[in-house]
């Protein structure tokens, strides 16, 4: 079965302390890997799409990378406003019971000043 | 602002009742998705429509139904509501129903069943 696993479940950082979030996946066919940010009680906000191994994308303090088995979301010098849950989702072909976008459970990031 | 509009934002109703959640996709998007997110739970896929036709079905309860209209807006109908149906319901949309398309989410409809 297609599966997406995110680690760690929760991460507490001091402001300015860089770190990485991991998203590993086991899928039958990768069509794209997505990163979203979700604030409490809000809808997931789209951050990045990655399509092939070796691809990288950056946005402000965030950088997403992709290999054949996993993706990393690197956060450089985070600020308190970066606190949120970061969701990874993998798009697979077809429209099975999980839909074609399979989400991990997310990493809850807290950045303390 | 993702461009996906959901109404109502909040809804409180009693057990056994029926509610309808409405979604307007982003301009030009043909595909609409519905997800459920319970407290501290992940996003659970319910159903997907593409240009008015059902494309994929998740673990959607028989008490729930959805449709996409000719103008592409969608409605999720929840009936015989139970306490456990209390959750955030998200609508999302994408240009196509096929691979590689970014899916954008609305802000959600908070449903509380009392």
Tab-separated table of C-alpha atoms in Angstrom:
chain	number	residue	atom	x	y	z
A	1	UNK	CA	0.000	0.000	0.000
A	2	UNK	CA	1.162	3.515	-0.763
A	3	UNK	CA	2.503	5.159	2.364
A	4	UNK	CA	3.965	8.487	3.455
A	5	UNK	CA	5.793	8.838	6.774
A	6	UNK	CA	6.931	12.113	8.284
A	7	UNK	CA	9.460	12.561	11.041
A	8	UNK	CA	9.793	13.809	13.623
A	9	UNK	CA	6.188	14.138	14.758
A	10	UNK	CA	7.085	17.283	16.664
A	11	UNK	CA	10.119	19.541	16.636
A	12	UNK	CA	10.952	22.364	18.974
A	13	UNK	CA	13.613	24.827	17.878
A	14	UNK	CA	15.066	28.016	19.193
A	15	UNK	CA	14.838	30.999	16.910
A	16	UNK	CA	17.754	30.827	14.490
A	17	UNK	CA	18.368	27.100	15.034
A	18	UNK	CA	18.287	25.458	11.594
A	19	UNK	CA	16.930	21.943	11.121
A	20	UNK	CA	15.294	19.557	8.656
A	21	UNK	CA	12.003	17.730	8.445
A	22	UNK	CA	11.827	14.357	6.743
A	23	UNK	CA	9.204	12.800	4.504
A	24	UNK	CA	9.789	9.229	3.364
A	25	UNK	CA	7.486	7.509	0.940
A	26	UNK	CA	6.705	4.112	-0.486
A	27	UNK	CA	4.489	4.476	-3.508
A	28	UNK	CA	3.818	2.628	-6.712
A	29	UNK	CA	4.449	5.619	-8.902
A	30	UNK	CA	5.419	9.139	-7.908
A	31	UNK	CA	3.747	11.898	-9.890
A	32	UNK	CA	4.755	14.688	-7.564
A	33	UNK	CA	5.616	15.458	-3.954
A	34	UNK	CA	4.010	18.406	-2.240
A	35	UNK	CA	4.780	20.331	0.913
A	36	UNK	CA	2.081	22.270	2.713
A	37	UNK	CA	2.043	24.410	5.821
A	38	UNK	CA	-0.995	24.253	8.089
A	39	UNK	CA	-1.762	26.655	10.914
A	40	UNK	CA	-4.239	25.527	13.600
A	41	UNK	CA	-7.814	25.619	12.354
A	42	UNK	CA	-6.731	26.711	8.877
A	43	UNK	CA	-6.487	25.044	5.511
A	44	UNK	CA	-3.172	23.664	4.263
A	45	UNK	CA	-1.195	26.324	2.459
A	46	UNK	CA	0.754	25.162	-0.582
A	47	UNK	CA	4.529	25.593	-0.361
A	48	UNK	CA	6.330	23.475	-2.966
A	49	UNK	CA	5.958	20.796	-5.609
A	50	UNK	CA	8.858	18.519	-6.498
A	51	UNK	CA	8.697	16.115	-9.412
A	52	UNK	CA	12.002	14.326	-9.801
A	53	UNK	CA	14.949	13.165	-7.722
A	54	UNK	CA	17.580	15.855	-7.346
A	55	UNK	CA	15.104	18.686	-7.649
A	56	UNK	CA	15.299	21.521	-5.125
A	57	UNK	CA	13.062	24.514	-4.474
A	58	UNK	CA	13.446	27.450	-2.113
A	59	UNK	CA	11.158	30.017	-0.579
A	60	UNK	CA	12.453	32.431	2.016
A	61	UNK	CA	13.838	30.307	4.885
A	62	UNK	CA	12.526	27.037	3.452
A	63	UNK	CA	14.225	24.684	1.023
A	64	UNK	CA	12.735	21.417	-0.187
A	65	UNK	CA	14.742	18.589	-1.718
A	66	UNK	CA	13.769	15.256	-3.219
A	67	UNK	CA	15.457	11.872	-3.572
A	68	UNK	CA	14.006	8.611	-4.861
A	69	UNK	CA	12.770	7.610	-1.417
A	70	UNK	CA	12.389	10.774	0.609
A	71	UNK	CA	12.123	14.507	0.736
A	72	UNK	CA	13.551	17.000	3.184
A	73	UNK	CA	12.261	20.387	4.173
A	74	UNK	CA	15.186	22.415	5.436
A	75	UNK	CA	14.435	25.402	7.619
A	76	UNK	CA	17.245	27.919	7.897
A	77	UNK	CA	17.353	30.340	10.827
A	78	UNK	CA	13.684	29.848	11.672
A	79	UNK	CA	11.537	32.522	13.260
A	80	UNK	CA	8.563	32.112	15.613
A	81	UNK	CA	6.196	32.796	12.719
A	82	UNK	CA	7.439	29.600	11.068
A	83	UNK	CA	5.671	27.626	13.798
A	84	UNK	CA	3.054	25.411	12.139
A	85	UNK	CA	2.408	21.852	11.086
A	86	UNK	CA	4.205	20.940	7.882
A	87	UNK	CA	2.507	18.349	5.739
A	88	UNK	CA	4.052	16.228	3.033
A	89	UNK	CA	1.855	14.664	0.366
A	90	UNK	CA	2.646	12.362	-2.509
A	91	UNK	CA	0.643	12.317	-5.695
A	92	UNK	CA	0.178	8.901	-7.240
A	93	UNK	CA	-1.550	7.752	-10.391
A	94	UNK	CA	-5.145	6.656	-10.311
A	95	UNK	CA	-7.916	7.491	-7.902
A	96	UNK	CA	-8.014	4.775	-5.312
A	97	UNK	CA	-9.463	4.867	-1.821
A	98	UNK	CA	-6.751	7.258	-0.664
A	99	UNK	CA	-7.321	9.573	-3.582
A	100	UNK	CA	-4.389	10.516	-5.695
A	101	UNK	CA	-2.812	12.702	-2.994
A	102	UNK	CA	-1.558	10.746	0.009
A	103	UNK	CA	-0.700	12.792	3.081
A	104	UNK	CA	1.684	12.117	5.891
A	105	UNK	CA	0.592	12.915	9.447
A	106	UNK	CA	2.732	16.032	9.549
A	107	UNK	CA	5.501	17.515	11.660
A	108	UNK	CA	4.460	20.073	14.235
A	109	UNK	CA	7.154	22.733	14.402
A	110	UNK	CA	7.453	25.138	17.306
A	111	UNK	CA	10.014	27.928	17.168
A	112	UNK	CA	10.697	29.710	20.432
A	113	UNK	CA	12.088	33.252	20.546
B	1	UNK	CA	-5.782	33.281	-0.097
B	2	UNK	CA	-5.862	30.067	-2.151
B	3	UNK	CA	-8.909	31.085	-4.168
B	4	UNK	CA	-10.972	28.148	-2.909
B	5	UNK	CA	-14.056	29.391	-1.054
B	6	UNK	CA	-15.947	27.374	1.504
B	7	UNK	CA	-19.171	28.171	3.311
B	8	UNK	CA	-20.158	28.160	6.062
B	9	UNK	CA	-16.976	28.689	8.055
B	10	UNK	CA	-18.555	27.410	11.251
B	11	UNK	CA	-21.613	25.305	11.849
B	12	UNK	CA	-23.134	23.896	15.017
B	13	UNK	CA	-25.917	21.371	14.718
B	14	UNK	CA	-27.586	18.606	16.670
B	15	UNK	CA	-27.207	14.864	16.291
B	16	UNK	CA	-29.476	13.370	13.690
B	17	UNK	CA	-29.570	16.525	11.612
B	18	UNK	CA	-28.413	17.117	8.048
B	19	UNK	CA	-26.069	19.847	6.795
B	20	UNK	CA	-24.690	20.962	3.467
B	21	UNK	CA	-21.201	22.348	3.011
B	22	UNK	CA	-20.497	24.401	-0.072
B	23	UNK	CA	-17.314	24.878	-2.055
B	24	UNK	CA	-16.361	27.154	-4.929
B	25	UNK	CA	-13.130	26.036	-6.587
B	26	UNK	CA	-10.453	28.347	-7.915
B	27	UNK	CA	-11.306	29.954	-11.203
B	28	UNK	CA	-10.494	27.518	-13.992
B	29	UNK	CA	-10.118	24.464	-11.763
B	30	UNK	CA	-12.164	21.482	-12.898
B	31	UNK	CA	-11.413	19.078	-10.072
B	32	UNK	CA	-12.788	19.319	-6.540
B	33	UNK	CA	-11.748	17.245	-3.547
B	34	UNK	CA	-13.243	16.880	-0.099
B	35	UNK	CA	-11.206	16.005	2.980
B	36	UNK	CA	-12.062	15.527	6.634
B	37	UNK	CA	-9.726	16.427	9.475
B	38	UNK	CA	-10.697	15.494	13.005
B	39	UNK	CA	-8.983	16.915	16.079
B	40	UNK	CA	-5.297	16.005	16.004
B	41	UNK	CA	-5.911	13.676	13.076
B	42	UNK	CA	-4.499	13.721	9.602
B	43	UNK	CA	-6.331	14.651	6.453
B	44	UNK	CA	-8.720	11.929	5.381
B	45	UNK	CA	-9.703	11.869	1.730
B	46	UNK	CA	-13.443	11.630	1.175
B	47	UNK	CA	-14.203	12.088	-2.500
B	48	UNK	CA	-13.054	13.734	-5.729
B	49	UNK	CA	-15.033	15.123	-8.649
B	50	UNK	CA	-13.738	16.138	-12.025
B	51	UNK	CA	-15.885	18.273	-14.287
B	52	UNK	CA	-19.071	17.014	-12.694
B	53	UNK	CA	-18.168	13.341	-12.573
B	54	UNK	CA	-17.046	11.340	-9.548
B	55	UNK	CA	-13.347	10.509	-10.038
B	56	UNK	CA	-12.274	8.819	-6.808
B	57	UNK	CA	-13.880	7.778	-3.580
B	58	UNK	CA	-12.230	7.427	-0.204
B	59	UNK	CA	-13.610	6.145	3.063
B	60	UNK	CA	-16.694	8.290	2.823
B	61	UNK	CA	-19.587	7.191	4.985
B	62	UNK	CA	-22.851	6.207	3.342
B	63	UNK	CA	-24.495	9.023	5.308
B	64	UNK	CA	-22.334	11.461	3.371
B	65	UNK	CA	-22.757	12.387	-0.264
B	66	UNK	CA	-21.363	14.975	-2.607
B	67	UNK	CA	-21.889	16.393	-6.041
B	68	UNK	CA	-20.305	18.839	-8.426
B	69	UNK	CA	-22.597	21.114	-10.377
B	70	UNK	CA	-22.281	22.392	-13.977
B	71	UNK	CA	-20.805	25.661	-12.710
B	72	UNK	CA	-18.173	23.472	-10.972
B	73	UNK	CA	-19.075	24.360	-7.423
B	74	UNK	CA	-19.503	21.399	-5.132
B	75	UNK	CA	-21.573	20.478	-2.130
B	76	UNK	CA	-20.935	17.909	0.576
B	77	UNK	CA	-24.074	16.657	2.274
B	78	UNK	CA	-23.789	15.121	5.715
B	79	UNK	CA	-26.889	13.456	7.144
B	80	UNK	CA	-27.950	11.631	10.328
B	81	UNK	CA	-25.110	13.437	12.022
B	82	UNK	CA	-23.301	11.860	14.949
B	83	UNK	CA	-21.010	13.388	17.548
B	84	UNK	CA	-18.055	11.758	15.812
B	85	UNK	CA	-18.719	13.705	12.642
B	86	UNK	CA	-17.471	16.851	14.354
B	87	UNK	CA	-14.446	17.883	12.340
B	88	UNK	CA	-12.945	20.345	9.905
B	89	UNK	CA	-14.075	19.661	6.376
B	90	UNK	CA	-11.818	20.926	3.630
B	91	UNK	CA	-12.524	21.441	0.009
B	92	UNK	CA	-9.642	21.589	-2.419
B	93	UNK	CA	-9.344	22.113	-6.141
B	94	UNK	CA	-6.917	21.613	-8.987
B	95	UNK	CA	-6.874	22.428	-12.671
B	96	UNK	CA	-7.084	18.852	-13.787
B	97	UNK	CA	-7.789	15.559	-12.104
B	98	UNK	CA	-4.610	14.074	-13.445
B	99	UNK	CA	-1.061	13.802	-12.300
B	100	UNK	CA	1.229	16.501	-11.143
B	101	UNK	CA	-1.378	19.153	-10.525
B	102	UNK	CA	-1.110	21.238	-7.429
B	103	UNK	CA	-4.116	20.924	-5.155
B	104	UNK	CA	-5.128	24.100	-3.345
B	105	UNK	CA	-7.160	23.998	-0.156
B	106	UNK	CA	-9.866	26.234	1.188
B	107	UNK	CA	-9.997	27.439	4.765
B	108	UNK	CA	-12.392	24.729	5.808
B	109	UNK	CA	-15.806	24.428	7.400
B	110	UNK	CA	-15.830	23.728	11.127
B	111	UNK	CA	-18.661	21.354	11.949
B	112	UNK	CA	-19.627	20.799	15.559
B	113	UNK	CA	-22.296	18.219	16.306
B	114	UNK	CA	-23.845	18.503	19.773
